[in-house]
Structures are given as structure tokens and as C-alpha cells.
Short mmCIF file of C-alpha atoms and ligand atoms in Angstrom, two decimals:
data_model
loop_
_atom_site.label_atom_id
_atom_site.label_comp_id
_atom_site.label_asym_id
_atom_site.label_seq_id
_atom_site.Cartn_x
_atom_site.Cartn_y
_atom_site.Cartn_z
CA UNK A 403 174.52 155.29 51.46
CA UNK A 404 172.98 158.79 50.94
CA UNK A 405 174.00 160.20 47.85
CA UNK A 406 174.05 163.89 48.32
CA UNK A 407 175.27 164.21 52.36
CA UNK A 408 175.75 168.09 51.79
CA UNK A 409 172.86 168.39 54.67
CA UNK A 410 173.83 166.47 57.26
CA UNK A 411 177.70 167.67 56.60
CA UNK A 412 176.46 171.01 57.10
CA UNK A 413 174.83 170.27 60.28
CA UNK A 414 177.78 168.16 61.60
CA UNK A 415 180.13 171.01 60.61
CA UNK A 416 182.11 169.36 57.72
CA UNK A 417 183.45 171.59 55.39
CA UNK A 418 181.39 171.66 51.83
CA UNK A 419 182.19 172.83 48.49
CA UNK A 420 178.73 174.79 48.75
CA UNK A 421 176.17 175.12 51.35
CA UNK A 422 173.09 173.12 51.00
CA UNK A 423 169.59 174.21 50.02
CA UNK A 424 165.92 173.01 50.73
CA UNK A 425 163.10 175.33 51.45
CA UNK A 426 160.81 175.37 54.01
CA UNK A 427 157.14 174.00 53.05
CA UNK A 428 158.67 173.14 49.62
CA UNK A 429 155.96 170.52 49.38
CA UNK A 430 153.02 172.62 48.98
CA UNK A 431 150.45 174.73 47.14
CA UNK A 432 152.98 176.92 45.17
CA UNK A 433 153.11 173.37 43.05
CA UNK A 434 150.85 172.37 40.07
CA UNK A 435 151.33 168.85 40.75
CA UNK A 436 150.15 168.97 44.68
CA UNK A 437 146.81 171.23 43.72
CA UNK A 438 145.61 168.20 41.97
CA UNK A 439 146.34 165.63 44.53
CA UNK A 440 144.93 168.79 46.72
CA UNK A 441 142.06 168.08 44.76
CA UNK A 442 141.08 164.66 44.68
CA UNK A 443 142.20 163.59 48.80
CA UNK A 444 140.94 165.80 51.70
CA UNK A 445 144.30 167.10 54.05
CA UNK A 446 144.51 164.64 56.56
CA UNK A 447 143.90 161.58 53.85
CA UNK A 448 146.90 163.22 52.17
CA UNK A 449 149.00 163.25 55.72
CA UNK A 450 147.91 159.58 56.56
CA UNK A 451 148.30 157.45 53.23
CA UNK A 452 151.70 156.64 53.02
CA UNK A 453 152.07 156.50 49.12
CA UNK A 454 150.38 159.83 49.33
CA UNK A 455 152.94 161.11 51.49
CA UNK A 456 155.91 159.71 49.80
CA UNK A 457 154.35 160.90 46.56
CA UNK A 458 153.92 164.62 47.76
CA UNK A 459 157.65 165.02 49.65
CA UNK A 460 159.24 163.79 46.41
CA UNK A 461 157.34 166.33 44.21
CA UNK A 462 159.78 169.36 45.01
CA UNK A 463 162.51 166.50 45.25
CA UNK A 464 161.53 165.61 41.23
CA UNK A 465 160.47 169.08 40.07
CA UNK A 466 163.07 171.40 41.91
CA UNK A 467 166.20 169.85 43.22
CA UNK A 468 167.00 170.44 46.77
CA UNK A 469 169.27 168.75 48.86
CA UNK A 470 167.37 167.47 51.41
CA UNK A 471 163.56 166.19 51.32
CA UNK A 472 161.15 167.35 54.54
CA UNK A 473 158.57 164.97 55.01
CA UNK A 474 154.97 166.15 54.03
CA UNK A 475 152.60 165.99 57.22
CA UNK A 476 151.76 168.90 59.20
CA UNK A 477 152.46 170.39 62.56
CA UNK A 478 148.65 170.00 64.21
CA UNK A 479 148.66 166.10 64.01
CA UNK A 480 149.87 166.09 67.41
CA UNK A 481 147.22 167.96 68.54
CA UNK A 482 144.81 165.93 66.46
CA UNK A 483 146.54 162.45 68.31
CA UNK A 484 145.69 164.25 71.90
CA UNK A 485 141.97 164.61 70.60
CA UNK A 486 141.17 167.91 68.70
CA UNK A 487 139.30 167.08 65.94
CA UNK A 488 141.06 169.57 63.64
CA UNK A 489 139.41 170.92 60.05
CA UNK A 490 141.40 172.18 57.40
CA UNK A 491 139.43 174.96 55.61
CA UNK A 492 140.37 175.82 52.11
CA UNK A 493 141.78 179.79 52.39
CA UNK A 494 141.14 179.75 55.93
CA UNK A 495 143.18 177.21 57.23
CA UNK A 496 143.11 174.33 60.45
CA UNK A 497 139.60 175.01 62.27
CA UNK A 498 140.35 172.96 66.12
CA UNK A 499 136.71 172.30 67.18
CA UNK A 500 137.37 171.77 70.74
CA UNK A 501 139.97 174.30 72.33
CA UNK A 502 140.75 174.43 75.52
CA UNK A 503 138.86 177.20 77.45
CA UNK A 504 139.84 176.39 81.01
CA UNK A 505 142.18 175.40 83.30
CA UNK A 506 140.25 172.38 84.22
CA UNK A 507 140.00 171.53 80.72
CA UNK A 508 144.17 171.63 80.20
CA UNK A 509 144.87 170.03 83.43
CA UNK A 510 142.62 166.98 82.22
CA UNK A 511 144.62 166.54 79.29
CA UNK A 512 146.31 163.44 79.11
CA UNK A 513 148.98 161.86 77.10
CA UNK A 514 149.17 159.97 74.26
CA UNK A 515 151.75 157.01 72.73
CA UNK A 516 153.33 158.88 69.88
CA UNK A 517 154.50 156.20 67.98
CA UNK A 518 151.30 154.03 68.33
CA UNK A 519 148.85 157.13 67.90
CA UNK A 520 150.94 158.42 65.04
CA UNK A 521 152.10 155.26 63.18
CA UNK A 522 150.98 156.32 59.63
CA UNK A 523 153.49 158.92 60.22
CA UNK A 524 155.82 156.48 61.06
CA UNK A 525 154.69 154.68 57.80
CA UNK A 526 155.14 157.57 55.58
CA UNK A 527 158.23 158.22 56.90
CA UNK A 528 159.28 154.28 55.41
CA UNK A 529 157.68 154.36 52.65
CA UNK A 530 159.14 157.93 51.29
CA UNK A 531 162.54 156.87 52.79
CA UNK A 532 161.89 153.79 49.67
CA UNK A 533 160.83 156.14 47.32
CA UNK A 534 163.64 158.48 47.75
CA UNK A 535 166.03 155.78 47.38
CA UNK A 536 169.07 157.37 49.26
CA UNK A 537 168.77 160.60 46.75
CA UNK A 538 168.47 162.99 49.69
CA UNK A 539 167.93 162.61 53.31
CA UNK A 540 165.09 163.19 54.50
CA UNK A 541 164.08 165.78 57.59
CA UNK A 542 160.97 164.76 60.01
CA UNK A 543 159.58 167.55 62.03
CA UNK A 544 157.00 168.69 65.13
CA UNK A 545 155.59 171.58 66.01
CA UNK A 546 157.13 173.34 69.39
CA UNK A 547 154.78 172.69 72.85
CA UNK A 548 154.19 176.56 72.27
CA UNK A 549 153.52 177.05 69.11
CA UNK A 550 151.39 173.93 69.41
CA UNK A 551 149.03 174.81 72.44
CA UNK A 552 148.68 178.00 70.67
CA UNK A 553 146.38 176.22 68.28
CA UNK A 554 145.43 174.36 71.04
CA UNK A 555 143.95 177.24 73.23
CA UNK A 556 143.27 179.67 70.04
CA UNK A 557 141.62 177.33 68.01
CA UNK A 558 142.59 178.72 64.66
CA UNK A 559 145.29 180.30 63.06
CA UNK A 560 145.86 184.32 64.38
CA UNK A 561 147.86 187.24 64.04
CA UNK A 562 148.61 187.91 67.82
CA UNK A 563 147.21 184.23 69.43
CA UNK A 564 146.24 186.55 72.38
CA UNK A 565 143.87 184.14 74.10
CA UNK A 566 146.81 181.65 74.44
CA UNK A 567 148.57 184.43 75.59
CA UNK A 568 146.24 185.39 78.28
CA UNK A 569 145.82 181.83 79.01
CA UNK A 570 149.35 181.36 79.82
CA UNK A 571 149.26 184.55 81.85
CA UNK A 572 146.07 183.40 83.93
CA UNK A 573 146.66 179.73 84.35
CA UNK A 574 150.53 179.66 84.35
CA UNK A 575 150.13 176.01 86.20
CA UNK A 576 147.50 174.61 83.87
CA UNK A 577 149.62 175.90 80.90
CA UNK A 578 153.11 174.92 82.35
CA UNK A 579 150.88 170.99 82.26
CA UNK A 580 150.05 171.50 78.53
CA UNK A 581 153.48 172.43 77.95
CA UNK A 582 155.49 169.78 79.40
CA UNK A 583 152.67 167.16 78.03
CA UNK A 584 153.39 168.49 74.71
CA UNK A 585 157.08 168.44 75.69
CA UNK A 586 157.25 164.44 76.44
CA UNK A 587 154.41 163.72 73.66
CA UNK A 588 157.18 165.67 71.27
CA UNK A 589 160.12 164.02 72.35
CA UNK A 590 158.54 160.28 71.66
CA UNK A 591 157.42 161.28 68.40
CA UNK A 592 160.61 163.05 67.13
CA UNK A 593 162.28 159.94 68.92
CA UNK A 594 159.86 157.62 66.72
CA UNK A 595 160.89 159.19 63.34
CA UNK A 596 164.38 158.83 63.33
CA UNK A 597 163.39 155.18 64.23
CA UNK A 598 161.49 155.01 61.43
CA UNK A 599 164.06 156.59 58.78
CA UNK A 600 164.23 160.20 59.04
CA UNK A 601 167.67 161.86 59.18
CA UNK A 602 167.24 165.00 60.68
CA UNK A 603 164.31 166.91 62.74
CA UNK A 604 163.35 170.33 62.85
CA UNK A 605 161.21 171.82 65.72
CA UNK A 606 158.96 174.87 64.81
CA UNK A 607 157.97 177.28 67.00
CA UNK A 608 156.36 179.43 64.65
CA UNK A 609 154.67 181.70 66.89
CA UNK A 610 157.91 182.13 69.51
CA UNK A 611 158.50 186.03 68.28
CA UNK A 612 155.09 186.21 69.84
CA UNK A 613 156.62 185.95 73.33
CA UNK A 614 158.94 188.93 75.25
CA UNK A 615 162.34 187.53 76.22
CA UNK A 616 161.21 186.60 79.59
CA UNK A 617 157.84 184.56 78.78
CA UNK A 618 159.71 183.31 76.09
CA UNK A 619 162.06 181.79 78.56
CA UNK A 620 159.49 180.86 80.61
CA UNK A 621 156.80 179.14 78.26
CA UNK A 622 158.90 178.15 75.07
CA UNK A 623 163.21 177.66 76.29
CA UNK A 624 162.62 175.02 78.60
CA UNK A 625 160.58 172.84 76.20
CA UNK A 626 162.93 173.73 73.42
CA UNK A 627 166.21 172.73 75.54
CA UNK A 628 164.71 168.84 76.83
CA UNK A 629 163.49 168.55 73.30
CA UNK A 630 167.61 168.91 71.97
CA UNK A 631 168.39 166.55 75.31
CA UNK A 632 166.24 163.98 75.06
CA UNK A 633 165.75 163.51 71.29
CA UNK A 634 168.25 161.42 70.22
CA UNK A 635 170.11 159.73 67.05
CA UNK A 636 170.00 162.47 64.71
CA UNK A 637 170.15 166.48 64.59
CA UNK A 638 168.22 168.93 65.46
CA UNK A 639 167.63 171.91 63.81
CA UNK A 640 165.50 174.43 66.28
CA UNK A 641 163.29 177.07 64.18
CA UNK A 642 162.12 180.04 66.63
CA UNK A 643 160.29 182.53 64.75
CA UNK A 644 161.02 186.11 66.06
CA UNK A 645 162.72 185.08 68.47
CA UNK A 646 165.93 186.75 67.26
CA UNK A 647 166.88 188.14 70.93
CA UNK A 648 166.72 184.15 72.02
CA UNK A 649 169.51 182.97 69.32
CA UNK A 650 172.23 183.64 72.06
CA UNK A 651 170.52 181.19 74.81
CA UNK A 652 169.58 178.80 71.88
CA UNK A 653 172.84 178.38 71.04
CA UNK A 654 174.36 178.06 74.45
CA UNK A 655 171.63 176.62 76.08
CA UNK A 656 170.10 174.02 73.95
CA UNK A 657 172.04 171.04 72.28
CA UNK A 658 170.43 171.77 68.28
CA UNK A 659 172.68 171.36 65.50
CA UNK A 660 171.09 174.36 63.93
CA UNK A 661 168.69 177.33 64.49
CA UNK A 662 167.09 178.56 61.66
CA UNK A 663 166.01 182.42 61.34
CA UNK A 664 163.54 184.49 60.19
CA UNK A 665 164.82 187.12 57.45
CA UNK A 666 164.71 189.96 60.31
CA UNK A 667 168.12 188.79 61.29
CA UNK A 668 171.19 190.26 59.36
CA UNK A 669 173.78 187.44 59.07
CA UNK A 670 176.50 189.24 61.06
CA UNK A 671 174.13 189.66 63.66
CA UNK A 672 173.10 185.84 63.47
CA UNK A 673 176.68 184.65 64.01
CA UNK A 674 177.48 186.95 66.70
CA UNK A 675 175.09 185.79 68.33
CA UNK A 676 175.19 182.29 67.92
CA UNK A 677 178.66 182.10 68.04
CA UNK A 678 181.21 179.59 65.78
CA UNK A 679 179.83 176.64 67.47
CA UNK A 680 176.39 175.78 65.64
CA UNK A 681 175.11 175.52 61.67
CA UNK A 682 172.57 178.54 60.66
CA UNK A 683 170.05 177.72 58.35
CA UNK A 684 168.25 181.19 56.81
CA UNK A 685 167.31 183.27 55.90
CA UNK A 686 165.49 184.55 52.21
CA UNK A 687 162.75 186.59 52.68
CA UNK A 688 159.82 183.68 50.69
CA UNK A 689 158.19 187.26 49.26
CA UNK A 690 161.41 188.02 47.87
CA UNK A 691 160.77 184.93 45.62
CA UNK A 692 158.43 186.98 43.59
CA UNK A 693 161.49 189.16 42.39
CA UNK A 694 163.13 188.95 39.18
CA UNK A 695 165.16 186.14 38.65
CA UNK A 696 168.12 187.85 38.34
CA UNK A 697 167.83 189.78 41.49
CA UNK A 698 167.16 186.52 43.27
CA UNK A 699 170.45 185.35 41.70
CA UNK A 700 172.24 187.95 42.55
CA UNK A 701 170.61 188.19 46.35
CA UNK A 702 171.43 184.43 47.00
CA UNK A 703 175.10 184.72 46.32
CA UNK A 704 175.50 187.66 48.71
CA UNK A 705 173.80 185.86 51.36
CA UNK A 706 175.87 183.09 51.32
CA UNK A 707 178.96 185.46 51.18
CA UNK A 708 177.51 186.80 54.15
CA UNK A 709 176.96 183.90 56.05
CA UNK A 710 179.94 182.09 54.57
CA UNK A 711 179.76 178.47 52.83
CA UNK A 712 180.36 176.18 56.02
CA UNK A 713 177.85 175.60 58.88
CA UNK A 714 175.37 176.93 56.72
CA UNK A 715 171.98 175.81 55.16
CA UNK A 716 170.66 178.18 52.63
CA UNK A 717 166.78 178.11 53.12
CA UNK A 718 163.68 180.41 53.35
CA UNK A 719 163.21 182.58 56.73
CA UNK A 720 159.33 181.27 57.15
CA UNK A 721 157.70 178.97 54.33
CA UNK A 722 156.95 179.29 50.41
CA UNK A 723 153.97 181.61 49.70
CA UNK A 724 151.28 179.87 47.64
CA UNK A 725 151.71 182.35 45.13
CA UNK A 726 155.52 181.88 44.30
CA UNK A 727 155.86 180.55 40.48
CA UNK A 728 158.13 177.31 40.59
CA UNK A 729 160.62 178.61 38.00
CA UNK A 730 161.39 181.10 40.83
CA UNK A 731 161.57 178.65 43.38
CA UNK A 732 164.06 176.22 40.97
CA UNK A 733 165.97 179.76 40.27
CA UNK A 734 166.40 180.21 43.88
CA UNK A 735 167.90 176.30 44.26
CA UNK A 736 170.06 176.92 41.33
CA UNK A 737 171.31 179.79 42.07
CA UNK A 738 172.83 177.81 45.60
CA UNK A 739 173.83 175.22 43.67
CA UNK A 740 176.32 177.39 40.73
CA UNK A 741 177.59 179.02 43.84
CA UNK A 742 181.24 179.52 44.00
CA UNK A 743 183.33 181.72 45.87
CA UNK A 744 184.48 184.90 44.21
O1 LIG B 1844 145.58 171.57 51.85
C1 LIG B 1844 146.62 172.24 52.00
O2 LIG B 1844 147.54 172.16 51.18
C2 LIG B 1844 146.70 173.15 53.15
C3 LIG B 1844 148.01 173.82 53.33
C4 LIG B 1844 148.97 173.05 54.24
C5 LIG B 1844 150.13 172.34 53.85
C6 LIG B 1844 150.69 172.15 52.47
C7 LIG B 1844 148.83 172.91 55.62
C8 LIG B 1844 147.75 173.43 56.47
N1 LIG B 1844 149.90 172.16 56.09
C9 LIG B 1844 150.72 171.79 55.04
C10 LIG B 1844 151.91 170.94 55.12
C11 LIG B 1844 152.97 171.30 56.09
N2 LIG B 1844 152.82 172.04 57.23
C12 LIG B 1844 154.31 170.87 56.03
C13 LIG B 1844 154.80 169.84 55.01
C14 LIG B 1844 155.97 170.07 54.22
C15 LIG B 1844 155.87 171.12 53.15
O3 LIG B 1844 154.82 171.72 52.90
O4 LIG B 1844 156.91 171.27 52.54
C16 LIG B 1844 155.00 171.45 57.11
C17 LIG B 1844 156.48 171.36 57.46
C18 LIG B 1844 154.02 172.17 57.87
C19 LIG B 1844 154.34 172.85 59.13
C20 LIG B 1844 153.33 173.76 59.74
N3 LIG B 1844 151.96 173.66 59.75
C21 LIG B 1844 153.69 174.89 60.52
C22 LIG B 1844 155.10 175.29 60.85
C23 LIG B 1844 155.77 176.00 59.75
C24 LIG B 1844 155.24 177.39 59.46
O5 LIG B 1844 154.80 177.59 58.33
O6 LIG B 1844 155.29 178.22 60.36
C25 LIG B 1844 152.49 175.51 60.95
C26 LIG B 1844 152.37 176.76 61.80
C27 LIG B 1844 151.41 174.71 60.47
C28 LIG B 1844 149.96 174.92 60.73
C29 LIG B 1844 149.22 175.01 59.46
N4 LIG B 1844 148.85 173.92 58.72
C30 LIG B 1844 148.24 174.33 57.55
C31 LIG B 1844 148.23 175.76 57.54
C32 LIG B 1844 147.64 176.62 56.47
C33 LIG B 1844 148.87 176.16 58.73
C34 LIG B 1844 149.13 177.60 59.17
C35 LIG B 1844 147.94 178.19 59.83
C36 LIG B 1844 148.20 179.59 60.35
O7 LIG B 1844 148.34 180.50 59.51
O8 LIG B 1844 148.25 179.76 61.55
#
């Protein structure tokens, strides 16, 4: 039996004394104790050695208190199952060596056993689950099919990702294959982590706000809505960067527990357009973290007056910044967790 539940209340809709609080990419560089395991295992050893991986999604767990643990791994694995071999350069970030260039080239693509390709996952996921010993739950995750064949056709990390844009525009058919490949590959994996132990999955499509409102419901709502059908046994909790004009059809349209927003969205705006019906998680602006602690303080509690204390997951609106100093990040937490309403 989970000891704090204040998560998976929130996504159910239970009412909570306070809402709870975890931070997107909590795991990572902004932590002393990951830059030296950053130091002595290259990425992917880190994402594929379970004791690593149990190791790492405890650190914030240990050091700053959340209420719910998000496994560490990383969004391009899929990618790296399907065959990209993918290189993680230090200030630079993934490298894929292999993008697709052509419509021949996505239309060849073929899929992949999730479970079987991606069973140190699957092993992490266990072995943290032992580690954590029912402290927290803990919340597995996968990239969206667009925010992954972005990588997939860019090759790197971008501001604009226009060549997957211009892909999708030239080779709609070859990119609607990639898409729904990266659909079913998606829904076996999420599928194969809450086998494996995790309670909760978030989807992120990083690079949705990318999209108009029409390609968006073209190349990214369709994957996002069988994703929330067919993945099933636990929550999900859909993450659409940008995509503030989609939170409407997200709501309706899709069966997540929650979306999560970006910190572009006012929380007013938010509920009205999510309506009553479905848990926010949002929406701190991470740069903010570099304020004051006192101004974080005092920002936190007016947030979550804003978006009120039920169906409500305090959290970043994009991840930590490597740069954010861990007593602001534990600030931040605290500051949730001495909430009370005035
Ligand atoms: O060696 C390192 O530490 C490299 C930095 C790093 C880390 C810590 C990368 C490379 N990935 C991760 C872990 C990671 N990635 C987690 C684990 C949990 C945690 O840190 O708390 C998660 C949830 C992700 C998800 C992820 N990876 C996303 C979606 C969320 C988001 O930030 O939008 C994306 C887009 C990626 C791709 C990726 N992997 C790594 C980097 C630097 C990037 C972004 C590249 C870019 O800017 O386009």
C-alpha cells in the first residue's frame, strides 16, 4: 500500500487536503548527486542499468520530497528500439545518426516489440518500484508519435523542427505511417510499464505548440486520443506543449486523467477550457525557480488559489533548468506542501 496516494487521488478526482507536487525532469542535472553518476556512466548506460535507474529516480525522491517519483529514462529510447543509433552530446544534446530523409525511408520503417526491445526499461521500472518501497508512486512515460518523429526526421534537437515540418507537409502518407507506427509501438510500451509497476504515465508532446490547430489535429490528436483508449490500467496524464488552443478537444476528446500546461496558460483560462471534468497539472514557469525564495513562496500559493486544491497537480510548465539551485527547487516543494487555504 502506497504511502502518500495524494497523486493518484488527484488524478482520480478525490478530494485532498493539498494538491500534490513533483516536477518535471526532477531527476536531472540541476542535482549534485546525478553530475557525478553523469560522470562516471555514459547516458544510455545510466537509462539501461536498472540499479542505475532506481538510484537516479530516487535522488529528487531522497534530496527534495515530492509526491510522486517519474522514472529516469528518456523520451528517444523508442526511437533508439526502432534503430536510430542516437548520441547524447554533452551541451548539445541527442545527435540521431540516421534520420529519415525520404518517404521511402519512413514507409520502410517497421515495428518493434516494446516490451521485448525495451525490457531494461521494464527492469528499471521493478527494480525502482523495490527501492521506493511504496514511498511514492511512481509515473512511467513516452514521448508523443509527434514529438518523437520530430527527432526522428530532424535528427537533433531544434527551435522550429522545420524539416519534420516540411516532411509532414510533403509526404503526409509516409508521415501519417511513422505516426501510427509510433502510435501502436507507444501504446505496447506504456501498456508494458504499468505491467511492470508504474502507476501512472505521462505522454509528452513537447514540440505540439509547434503545430497550427489544424495540423495539430491532423498529425498529433489522433495519436494522442488511441494512446488514452488503448493504454490501459492506470492514468494518463497528456502533456501538449503550446498547444493551449487544443486543451478544449483534449479534454473532450481524449480519455487522459490530466493535461498538463505550459506556463502560457492563465489558470482561469485552463479550466474553462478543460472544463470540471479532468485534473490539471501546471503550471510554474522552471525560470521562475531562479527567483527569491520568498517570491517563489508567495507565487506557489497564489497558483494553487488559482487553480484551486482538488483536481490539481502542482508541477513545472516544461522541465527544471540545469541551472536551478536545489534549495530553490526543495523551496518550491515546500512551499506546496505548508499550503493551506486562507
Ligand atoms: O546526460 C544527461 O543528463 C543529459 C540530459 C538528459 C536527462 C537528464 C536527457 C537528454 N534526458 C534526460 C532524462 C529525461 N528525459 C527524463 C527523466 C526524468 C527526469 O529527468 O526527471 C525525462 C522525463 C525526459 C523526457 C524528455 N527527453 C523529453 C520530454 C520532456 C521535455 O523536456 O520536453 C524530451 C524532449 C527529451 C529529449 C532529450 N533528451 C535529452 C535532452 C537534452 C533532450 C532535449 C533535447 C532538445 O532540446 O530537443
Amino acid at each position: 500500500m502506497l504511502q502518500n496516494d495524494l497523486y493518484l487521488k488527484a488524478l482520480a478526482g478525490d478530494p485532498v487536503p493539498r494538491p500534490p507536487v513533483w516536477m518535471m525532469r526532477q531527476a536531472g542535472r540541476y542535482l549534485p548527486s546525478y553530475l557525478k553518476l553523469q560522470e562516471k556512466y555514459d547516458f544510455f548506460t545510466r537509462c539501461e542499468t536498472p540499479e542505475l535507474v532506481a538510484e537516479i529516480t530516487c535522488l529528487p525522491i531522497d534530496e527534495i520530497g515530492p509526491d510522486a517519483a517519474i522514472l529516469f529514462s528518456d523520451i528517444l529510447v523508442v526511437p533508439r528500439a526502432l534503430g536510430h543509433s542516437i548520441r547524447m552530446i554533452s551541451g548539445e544534446g541527442p545527435v540521431l545518426d540516421n534520420p529519415i530523409q525520404s518517404a521511402e525511408q519512413a514507409l520502410a520503417l517497421k515495428p518493434v516489440d516494446a516490451e521485448q526491445a525495451l525490457d531494461y526499461v521494464m527492469n528499471g521500472i521493478r527494480t525502482t518500484r523495490e527501492r521506493l518501497d511504496e514511498r511514492v508512486p511512481l509515473i512511467g512515460f513516452a514521448g508523443a508519435p509527434w514529438t518523437l518523429l520530430c527527432y526522428m526526421v530532424e535528427g537533433r534537437g531544434s527551435k522550429d523542427f522545420s524539416r519534420a515540418k516540411v516532411f509532414c507537409y510533403q509526404h503526409p502518407e509516409a508521415a501519417r505511417h511513422v505516426l501510427s507506427l509510433l502510435t501502436d509501438v507507444t501504446v505496447d510500451y506504456l501498456n508494458a510499464q504499468i505491467r511492470a509497476g508504474v502507476h501512472a504515465v505521462q505522454v509528452f508532446d513537447s514540440w505540439a505548440g509547434l503545430l497550427s490547430p489544424d495540423d495539430f489535429n491532423t498529425f498529433a490528436m489522433p495519436c494522442l486520443q488511441r494512446i488514452t483508449e488503448e493504454v490501459r490500467g492506470a492514468p494518463v496524464v497528456l502533456f501538449a506543449k503550446g498547444a493551449w488552443y487544443a486543451l478544449e478537444l483534449l479534454s473532450w476528446q481524449t480519455r487522459a486523467a490530466a493535461l498538463s500546461i505550459d506556463w502560457t496558460v492563465g489558470p482561469e483560462f485552463a479550466r474553462q477550457a478543460a472544463g470540471w471534468d479532468i485534473t490539471l497539472q501546471g503550471n510554474y514557469d522552471p525560470s521562475r525557480l531562479l527567483s527569491p525564495v520568498s517570491v517563489i513562496r508567495e507565487q506557489v500559493k497564489r497558483m494553487i488559489d488559482r487553480f484551486g486544491k482538488d483536481r490539481y497537480i502542482v508541477n513545472l510548465g516544461h522541465g527544471m533548468l540545469p541551472n536551478i539551485p536545489v534549495d530553490h527547487a526543495r523551496a518550491f516543494v515546500d512551499a506546496v506542501k505548508s499550503y493551506a487555504v486562507s
